[in-house]
XYZ file of C-alpha atoms in Angstrom:
611
model
C 48.323 16.302 -0.716
C 47.076 13.929 -3.752
C 49.093 10.898 -1.775
C 47.015 11.143 1.743
C 43.547 11.794 -0.186
C 44.628 8.625 -1.823
C 45.739 6.839 1.166
C 42.491 8.248 3.091
C 39.760 8.038 0.827
C 36.816 8.630 1.996
C 38.512 10.866 5.027
C 35.186 13.200 4.660
C 31.931 11.122 3.165
C 29.660 11.708 5.885
C 27.538 8.632 4.905
C 24.865 7.056 7.347
C 26.963 4.068 8.286
C 24.939 1.029 9.159
C 24.222 0.608 13.017
C 26.136 -2.390 13.643
C 29.344 -1.012 12.019
C 29.053 1.724 14.397
C 29.528 -0.168 17.181
C 27.601 -2.020 19.601
C 24.016 -3.504 19.240
C 21.620 -1.293 18.029
C 17.867 -1.529 18.489
C 16.761 0.562 15.622
C 18.027 -1.770 12.419
C 15.334 -2.130 9.989
C 12.046 -0.595 8.184
C 10.248 2.151 9.579
C 6.298 1.270 9.974
C 3.330 4.211 10.615
C -0.481 3.361 10.989
C -2.898 6.353 10.622
C -6.234 5.490 12.419
C -8.355 8.355 11.119
C -11.485 9.007 12.914
C -14.500 9.136 10.515
C -17.542 10.113 12.515
C -19.419 13.114 11.042
C -17.732 15.211 13.490
C -14.752 15.283 11.481
C -16.816 16.425 8.614
C -17.968 19.948 9.691
C -16.107 22.583 8.021
C -14.501 25.517 10.270
C -15.491 28.812 10.678
C -14.504 31.624 7.263
C -14.927 28.555 4.697
C -11.794 26.696 6.924
C -11.616 22.921 5.814
C -12.613 20.579 8.050
C -10.594 18.654 10.237
C -11.044 15.451 7.683
C -9.705 17.648 4.589
C -6.816 18.551 7.244
C -5.873 14.936 8.166
C -5.889 13.796 4.807
C -4.005 16.883 3.161
C -1.330 15.751 6.153
C -1.337 12.132 6.020
C -0.959 12.932 1.762
C 2.309 14.698 2.419
C 3.758 12.124 4.504
C 3.455 9.528 2.114
C 5.143 12.048 -0.661
C 7.823 12.446 1.674
C 7.821 8.860 2.411
C 8.336 7.806 -1.270
C 11.207 10.306 -2.233
C 13.175 10.225 1.119
C 12.659 6.401 2.330
C 10.564 4.234 0.143
C 10.930 1.150 1.769
C 9.201 2.493 4.998
C 6.118 0.738 5.681
C 2.702 3.020 5.641
C -1.521 2.460 6.494
C -4.429 4.062 6.220
C -7.276 2.992 8.665
C -10.541 4.615 9.222
C -12.842 3.901 12.104
C -16.252 5.026 13.265
C -17.380 3.933 9.649
C -20.759 2.646 8.445
C -19.176 0.233 6.035
C -16.538 -2.395 7.325
C -13.213 -3.747 5.452
C -10.414 -5.367 7.334
C -8.730 -8.915 7.160
C -11.610 -11.414 7.314
C -13.756 -8.865 8.378
C -13.299 -9.472 11.911
C -14.343 -5.921 13.371
C -17.004 -3.624 12.706
C -17.027 -0.280 11.546
C -13.260 -0.124 11.039
C -12.310 -0.019 7.416
C -8.820 -0.634 6.258
C -7.875 2.383 3.235
C -4.289 1.189 2.784
C -2.410 -1.916 3.835
C 0.804 -1.576 5.868
C 2.690 -1.674 2.512
C 5.414 0.781 1.228
C 3.535 3.627 -0.612
C 3.629 4.429 -4.461
C 1.702 6.669 -6.471
C -1.283 4.641 -6.281
C -1.940 5.358 -2.695
C -1.705 9.126 -3.688
C -4.378 8.591 -6.527
C -6.506 7.038 -3.785
C -5.684 9.980 -1.015
C -6.575 12.528 -3.690
C -10.310 11.062 -4.129
C -10.553 11.998 -0.153
C -9.468 15.732 -0.649
C -12.190 18.911 -0.416
C -16.205 18.894 -1.072
C -16.407 15.261 -3.448
C -13.525 14.096 -1.245
C -16.160 14.133 1.743
C -18.948 13.219 -0.273
C -16.830 10.077 -1.562
C -15.602 9.404 1.985
C -19.546 9.299 2.703
C -20.641 6.869 -0.055
C -17.561 4.233 0.173
C -17.363 4.363 4.138
C -20.203 6.562 5.568
C -20.281 7.162 9.220
C -21.677 4.447 12.474
C -20.320 3.457 15.534
C -17.251 3.664 17.429
C -15.227 1.019 18.795
C -11.731 2.774 19.019
C -10.563 -0.867 20.871
C -11.749 -2.831 17.785
C -9.830 -0.078 15.651
C -6.467 -0.797 17.524
C -7.443 -4.344 17.512
C -7.250 -4.549 13.838
C -3.496 -2.535 13.772
C -2.293 -5.045 15.977
C -3.489 -7.400 13.476
C -1.807 -5.567 10.208
C 1.252 -5.207 12.673
C 1.375 -8.892 13.393
C 0.701 -9.935 9.847
C 4.556 -8.108 8.556
C 6.693 -10.647 8.117
C 9.734 -8.204 7.443
C 11.809 -7.103 10.538
C 10.441 -3.394 12.009
C 13.027 -1.168 13.613
C 9.947 1.380 14.799
C 6.311 1.145 15.168
C 4.278 4.268 15.092
C 0.436 4.269 15.100
C -1.290 7.880 15.199
C -4.892 8.926 16.170
C -6.482 11.608 14.254
C -9.364 12.509 15.967
C -11.647 15.562 17.437
C -13.564 13.865 19.592
C -12.363 13.907 23.430
C -15.016 10.887 24.542
C -15.303 8.238 21.898
C -17.856 5.881 23.728
C -20.667 7.759 25.377
C -19.734 7.161 28.464
C -19.761 3.448 27.740
C -17.395 1.646 30.409
C -16.834 -1.697 28.563
C -15.830 -0.075 25.491
C -13.616 2.300 27.312
C -11.629 -0.451 29.744
C -11.460 -2.595 26.015
C -9.792 0.682 24.279
C -7.281 0.936 27.491
C -6.492 -2.872 27.539
C -5.696 -2.903 23.445
C -3.608 -0.315 24.202
C -1.452 -1.281 26.715
C -1.082 -4.831 24.337
C 0.099 -2.639 21.708
C 2.396 -0.462 23.839
C 3.866 -3.767 24.752
C 4.848 -5.058 21.287
C 6.576 -2.073 20.915
C 4.135 0.271 19.383
C 4.181 4.180 19.902
C 0.809 5.577 20.461
C 0.234 9.066 19.640
C -2.683 11.625 19.556
C -3.072 13.941 17.060
C -6.172 15.932 18.246
C -7.759 18.516 16.549
C -10.096 21.434 17.172
C -13.675 20.692 18.572
C -16.347 23.282 20.225
C -15.612 23.913 23.602
C -12.458 22.550 23.426
C -10.871 19.321 23.881
C -10.111 17.722 27.046
C -6.960 15.338 26.865
C -7.459 13.726 30.450
C -10.751 12.690 29.715
C -9.878 9.236 27.984
C -6.971 9.356 25.732
C -4.237 10.167 28.401
C -4.457 6.339 29.322
C -4.172 5.746 25.684
C -0.987 7.647 24.359
C 2.339 6.062 25.081
C 4.911 7.884 27.273
C 7.617 10.296 25.702
C 10.937 7.379 24.819
C 13.580 9.776 26.281
C 13.739 13.682 27.007
C 14.143 14.250 23.234
C 10.908 12.838 22.327
C 7.665 15.034 22.097
C 5.239 14.372 24.975
C 1.354 14.411 24.891
C 0.411 18.264 23.838
C -2.751 19.625 25.287
C -3.318 22.145 22.617
C -5.643 20.801 20.093
C -3.800 21.575 16.370
C -6.479 24.242 14.443
C -4.042 24.535 11.261
C -3.189 22.493 8.641
C 0.864 23.764 9.371
C 0.496 23.531 12.952
C -0.685 19.658 12.078
C 2.059 18.602 10.098
C 4.637 20.349 12.147
C 3.824 17.936 14.958
C 3.314 15.102 12.848
C 6.341 15.716 11.519
C 8.072 15.841 14.852
C 6.779 12.606 15.876
C 6.772 11.099 12.862
C 10.459 11.276 11.566
C 12.515 9.226 13.874
C 15.562 10.415 15.180
C 19.215 8.042 14.263
C 22.106 8.750 15.114
C 25.181 8.410 12.245
C 27.239 6.579 15.130
C 27.891 6.065 18.331
C 31.125 7.133 20.135
C 33.092 7.228 23.194
C 33.822 11.038 24.502
C 36.480 10.757 26.547
C 37.128 13.749 29.345
C 40.324 12.497 30.997
C 41.588 9.049 31.825
C 38.920 6.552 33.249
C 36.121 9.696 32.780
C 34.156 8.144 30.086
C 30.662 8.468 28.342
C 28.524 7.559 25.691
C 27.181 10.262 23.053
C 25.463 10.352 19.501
C 26.593 11.783 16.333
C 23.494 12.993 14.587
C 23.202 15.048 11.529
C 21.297 17.997 11.685
C 21.282 19.521 7.975
C 22.051 17.528 4.855
C 22.504 18.424 1.770
C 19.617 17.620 -0.623
C 20.668 15.770 -3.681
C 19.003 14.063 -6.507
C 18.476 10.396 -5.968
C 21.155 8.255 -8.077
C 19.911 6.449 -10.882
C 19.040 3.016 -10.600
C 19.894 0.731 -13.478
C 17.135 -1.821 -14.748
C 17.213 -4.897 -16.924
C 16.143 -4.133 -20.356
C 13.558 -6.836 -20.841
C 11.880 -7.183 -17.236
C 12.512 -4.033 -15.953
C 13.732 -5.290 -12.748
C 17.025 -3.375 -10.671
C 20.334 -4.711 -12.001
C 22.168 -5.778 -9.050
C 26.360 -5.302 -9.933
C 28.955 -7.936 -8.574
C 32.657 -7.270 -9.129
C 35.110 -10.280 -8.920
C 38.900 -10.342 -9.713
C 40.259 -12.934 -12.035
C 44.192 -13.866 -12.089
C 45.614 -12.323 -15.204
C 47.572 -15.224 -16.451
C 45.379 -18.005 -15.577
C 42.139 -16.470 -15.126
C 41.147 -18.354 -11.855
C 38.917 -16.224 -9.276
C 40.933 -14.262 -6.683
C 39.825 -14.028 -3.247
C 40.340 -11.665 -0.726
C 42.601 -13.831 0.927
C 44.720 -14.176 -2.276
C 45.535 -10.675 -2.942
C 48.095 -8.595 -1.085
C 49.467 -5.060 -1.259
C 52.529 -3.896 -2.205
C 55.162 -0.928 -1.790
C 58.497 -0.302 -3.723
C 60.849 0.838 -1.153
C 64.529 0.654 -1.761
C 64.100 -0.882 -5.309
C 62.538 -3.486 -3.524
C 58.499 -4.944 -3.334
C 57.765 -4.746 0.215
C 54.824 -7.174 0.018
C 52.135 -6.419 3.091
C 48.814 -8.400 4.322
C 45.200 -6.263 4.419
C 45.662 -6.831 7.902
C 49.162 -4.600 8.032
C 47.611 -2.246 5.669
C 44.764 -1.460 7.829
C 46.636 -1.347 11.177
C 48.870 1.335 9.260
C 45.999 3.592 8.716
C 44.874 3.302 11.913
C 45.834 5.912 14.479
C 43.505 5.370 17.651
C 39.834 3.959 18.288
C 37.171 6.369 17.462
C 35.830 8.449 19.591
C 36.042 12.162 20.875
C 38.987 13.207 23.140
C 38.855 16.477 25.246
C 41.958 18.386 24.912
C 40.749 21.531 26.520
C 38.594 24.596 26.511
C 39.055 28.167 24.732
C 36.425 31.160 24.815
C 34.050 31.654 22.293
C 35.456 34.441 20.879
C 38.983 32.876 19.703
C 36.215 30.882 17.508
C 35.878 32.702 14.215
C 33.583 32.621 11.610
C 36.321 31.389 8.602
C 36.941 28.632 11.023
C 33.515 26.631 9.445
C 35.093 24.502 6.621
C 32.441 22.219 6.279
C 28.478 21.403 7.662
C 28.780 21.093 11.221
C 27.661 17.772 13.541
C 25.760 17.398 16.626
C 26.446 14.945 19.714
C 23.421 14.065 22.207
C 24.329 11.588 25.324
C 23.549 8.194 24.898
C 22.350 6.548 28.346
C 21.864 3.053 27.179
C 25.620 2.869 26.438
C 27.294 3.895 29.365
C 24.918 4.700 33.187
C 25.307 8.449 33.800
C 26.259 9.970 30.143
C 23.665 12.177 30.305
C 24.132 13.870 33.677
C 27.928 14.142 32.738
C 26.679 15.921 29.682
C 24.338 18.295 31.248
C 26.978 19.291 33.513
C 30.043 19.504 31.113
C 26.835 21.769 28.836
C 25.542 23.951 31.395
C 29.179 24.940 32.364
C 30.373 25.545 29.107
C 27.273 27.717 28.191
C 27.490 29.609 31.374
C 30.948 30.187 31.177
C 30.899 31.124 27.157
C 33.775 28.653 26.190
C 34.100 25.978 23.875
C 35.504 22.647 24.440
C 38.531 21.607 21.937
C 38.212 17.887 21.208
C 40.019 15.270 18.777
C 37.599 13.777 16.475
C 38.196 10.053 15.015
C 34.804 9.410 13.229
C 35.637 5.616 12.341
C 38.078 3.241 11.887
C 41.061 3.856 9.550
C 40.517 7.632 9.219
C 42.628 10.504 10.076
C 42.124 12.407 13.256
C 40.676 15.618 13.090
C 40.181 18.899 16.229
C 37.038 19.759 16.271
C 35.333 22.734 18.376
C 32.149 21.938 20.392
C 29.386 24.866 20.716
C 27.191 24.319 23.657
C 23.446 25.036 22.316
C 20.709 25.112 25.359
C 17.080 23.919 24.688
C 14.546 26.164 23.358
C 10.694 25.630 22.884
C 8.190 27.563 20.851
C 4.898 29.108 21.732
C 3.521 25.615 21.320
C 5.749 24.337 24.086
C 7.395 22.067 21.359
C 10.962 22.028 21.545
C 12.852 24.521 18.775
C 16.415 23.601 19.428
C 17.813 20.582 21.241
C 20.467 20.824 23.694
C 23.287 19.294 22.916
C 26.962 20.556 21.366
C 27.405 21.405 17.722
C 30.813 19.475 16.230
C 32.464 22.570 14.474
C 35.469 21.128 12.232
C 38.331 23.029 12.394
C 40.709 23.944 9.631
C 44.467 22.831 9.941
C 47.211 25.333 9.261
C 47.846 23.921 5.302
C 43.673 25.358 4.627
C 44.435 28.811 5.881
C 46.259 30.368 3.387
C 46.729 34.802 2.630
C 44.774 35.678 -0.573
C 45.850 39.243 -1.919
C 43.298 41.701 -1.256
C 42.330 43.600 -4.137
C 42.944 47.644 -3.830
C 40.111 50.028 -5.165
C 38.913 53.538 -4.677
C 38.059 54.439 -0.559
C 34.468 55.644 -0.623
C 33.841 58.987 1.228
C 32.128 59.003 4.425
C 28.376 60.270 2.451
C 28.412 57.115 0.356
C 28.673 54.916 3.343
C 26.088 56.612 4.860
C 23.861 56.438 1.964
C 24.736 52.744 1.612
C 24.339 51.445 5.264
C 20.540 53.205 4.591
C 19.933 50.960 1.857
C 21.053 48.065 3.658
C 19.036 48.723 6.244
C 15.932 49.106 3.961
C 16.669 45.671 2.450
C 17.130 43.436 5.841
C 15.270 40.579 6.683
C 15.138 37.638 8.802
C 16.927 34.940 6.969
C 16.088 31.510 7.193
C 17.169 28.643 5.522
C 14.296 26.690 4.913
C 12.297 29.105 3.342
C 14.713 29.020 0.281
C 14.149 25.627 -2.004
C 16.176 24.654 -4.659
C 14.050 25.076 -7.930
C 16.098 22.268 -9.403
C 15.278 19.669 -7.257
C 11.359 20.650 -6.726
C 10.987 21.084 -10.798
C 12.744 16.922 -10.774
C 10.102 16.017 -8.261
C 7.330 18.004 -9.536
C 8.343 16.307 -13.513
C 8.214 12.518 -11.416
C 5.269 13.426 -9.261
C 3.690 14.107 -13.038
C 4.565 11.136 -14.345
C 3.734 8.510 -11.802
C 0.386 10.406 -10.904
C -0.449 10.433 -14.923
C -0.850 14.030 -14.786
C -0.979 16.341 -17.758
C 1.458 18.634 -17.027
C 3.608 19.090 -13.810
C 2.702 21.629 -11.480
C 4.449 25.204 -11.575
C 6.998 25.955 -9.050
C 8.123 28.949 -7.701
C 11.689 30.099 -7.633
C 11.960 31.482 -4.580
C 16.352 32.427 -5.124
C 14.724 35.087 -7.581
C 15.198 38.234 -5.740
C 11.886 40.352 -5.212
C 12.643 43.480 -7.503
C 9.115 45.325 -7.162
C 9.031 44.910 -3.307
C 12.893 45.863 -2.985
C 12.236 48.802 -5.500
C 9.251 49.959 -3.088
C 11.332 49.408 -0.249
C 14.137 51.884 -1.333
C 12.388 54.237 -3.136
C 14.755 57.502 -4.303
C 17.797 55.341 -1.936
C 18.784 54.041 -5.634
C 19.148 57.179 -7.164
C 20.938 59.079 -4.747
C 23.531 56.602 -4.048
C 23.997 56.379 -7.819
C 23.784 60.351 -8.393
C 26.978 60.151 -5.346
C 29.176 57.150 -6.742
C 28.995 57.677 -10.570
C 29.380 60.642 -13.028
C 26.256 61.837 -14.364
C 26.828 60.941 -18.059
C 26.962 56.629 -16.608
C 24.956 54.496 -18.134
C 25.531 51.097 -16.877
C 23.657 48.979 -19.837
C 25.411 51.267 -22.552
C 29.200 50.460 -24.016
C 32.129 51.842 -22.136
C 33.392 54.894 -23.441
C 36.540 55.079 -25.682
C 39.743 56.079 -23.384
C 41.374 59.202 -24.639
C 44.583 59.099 -25.887
C 47.252 61.155 -25.049
C 48.275 62.590 -28.240
C 44.711 63.407 -29.239
C 42.113 62.331 -31.483
C 41.288 58.893 -32.784
C 44.166 56.326 -31.477
C 46.225 55.314 -34.919
C 46.879 51.693 -35.749
C 50.147 50.030 -35.005
C 52.828 50.541 -37.746
C 53.742 46.959 -39.282
C 57.006 46.469 -38.880
C 58.338 45.504 -42.245
C 61.648 43.239 -42.395
C 64.336 43.992 -44.975
C 66.146 40.935 -47.209
C 69.129 41.177 -45.619
C 67.449 40.875 -41.542
C 66.056 37.425 -43.342
C 68.930 36.041 -44.361
C 70.848 36.979 -41.319
C 67.877 35.057 -39.285
C 67.843 32.339 -40.920
C 71.845 31.830 -40.900
C 71.871 32.369 -37.433
C 68.407 30.482 -36.409
C 66.778 33.070 -34.787
C 63.672 33.115 -36.401
C 61.653 31.728 -33.428
C 62.779 34.988 -31.607
C 60.595 36.592 -34.075
C 56.660 36.625 -32.801
C 53.578 35.200 -34.869
C 52.524 38.743 -36.047
C 55.974 39.768 -37.579
C 56.256 36.607 -39.137
C 53.236 36.778 -40.831
C 54.213 40.020 -42.396
C 57.287 38.146 -43.500
C 55.578 35.840 -45.494
C 53.314 38.598 -46.760
C 56.182 40.619 -47.870
C 57.804 38.351 -49.898
C 54.635 36.482 -51.246
C 54.360 33.401 -49.762
C 51.373 32.095 -49.450
C 50.885 29.990 -45.711
C 47.278 28.360 -44.729
C 48.849 27.629 -41.157
C 49.017 30.118 -38.399
C 51.503 28.471 -36.241
C 54.600 30.218 -35.898
C 56.634 26.498 -36.743
C 55.189 26.630 -40.118
C 55.725 30.103 -40.375
C 59.204 29.454 -40.031
C 59.459 26.419 -41.966
C 58.027 28.274 -44.880
C 60.907 31.568 -44.928
C 63.604 28.774 -44.246
C 62.727 26.641 -47.344
C 62.461 30.124 -49.390
C 65.959 31.391 -48.198
C 67.321 27.405 -49.328
C 65.797 27.767 -52.418
C 67.272 31.108 -53.497
C 64.236 32.598 -53.960
C 65.088 35.909 -52.291
C 68.213 36.625 -54.299
């Protein structure tokens, strides 16, 4: 097993590969960019009913959360914040009136968070009124300004998205010229690859998307893309959920060929739906400049000290007392089992898939129509048939080159929508990794006393009282939360980090309130009357009665010691017996090792101190 793990070192490492290495030319290979285009009209600052925050304040909280997540997860992405409908103007060369560029398109940092904090709450509304104000609106000029932000970026952008936040369904008060200008500029942005989304907020009388914005926003890119929502966002949670669904670009870990038989192939993308959150790796910095340090590895010849190139190094294996030298290409060819992909082996009922077969996090596959035409139709037919017949597909899976094959189970999952018609679960197959025969071991179960029917019924009542609907996203890792709170406090110059709530700790008071007397009733049924779980266990009574007598010391006579030394059998005696013998004959020893005691007794016999 050790040799196999050394041979395939990264067999189970699910790292995101570069799209170039995963095969084919992939259009997404660069930095993501996101522009927040926020309406700064007076209607945005009107507070909601019952003291609810204004649409502007809710938008700023949502923007701040996206900035924070970008800094943590993808700090290389570019983000910008632009206000339109302002009285003051601030943009490159001040070419557009009533457009205020608050943040240029750049990587977010701690200063950006501090700038957004100035716009939160009532003080933030006053600061926005003093800094930008509210004036005329020209959405066409605002879109034109955002287009210039994209054109000024020299970096390669993989995905360009623009989000409009507003509570007005008519921006120009019936001005047809401004409406046409906005539609024209929106069409120009779409042609350059910019995706325009509308995050409309609640408005008295309702927000009618068909009046103006249906011609502005971009259509869904594919079936999995969330389209234009009719209902506006009334709460911060709804707005954050909708922005999160749009802002996160769905990137496949790899793209593979799914073979259903000879000549029947379709293309699928492999996705990671859930990943373990970990602390980011440490970055080594230069002591003087504080710049990141890049490491470079070089190999040198052992005799002449010359630099070795990859072609100069060979692989060797000793076999039959002979050294067999192989080239790197030959080693790679030995490791290669087959080309990467999925190969259908057959189908099995769902009841044959057990819970203990889940040995590692699952993956998710979805069709890639761009690679092989007709993949979506064939994939959908396979998904529906497996779901209707309650079957899972058994496949052979090779994720990348030079990795051994694994057997996986493709579990079908149909699409589900929530109340707002937002996709809750996508359609596709979950890739469940199946264990090999060596991975399943027989464990001897501990045999304990059998509970009575009355005790079992009482425990069922307790379990029923404490049952709740489990959601994995409801429990945050307290260690990670504290780590990022500390970093946030350090970056934002806070006196101390914000306290966190450890959601993994049990809610004792609520559990006691739900149980009531059930816990005590269960204790009375299971434990004896004088049982104290916090006290010390009682001493076990001896069969003869009374306190347990100390174990009597075993004394060794001089004759027995002579015989052991003569026969060299002192090593058969235990350490306590040897210690007692040393004390008996007056030998002082500081060591406690067995050999030291044997040597002391042997020296005593050789010096004839016993006689």
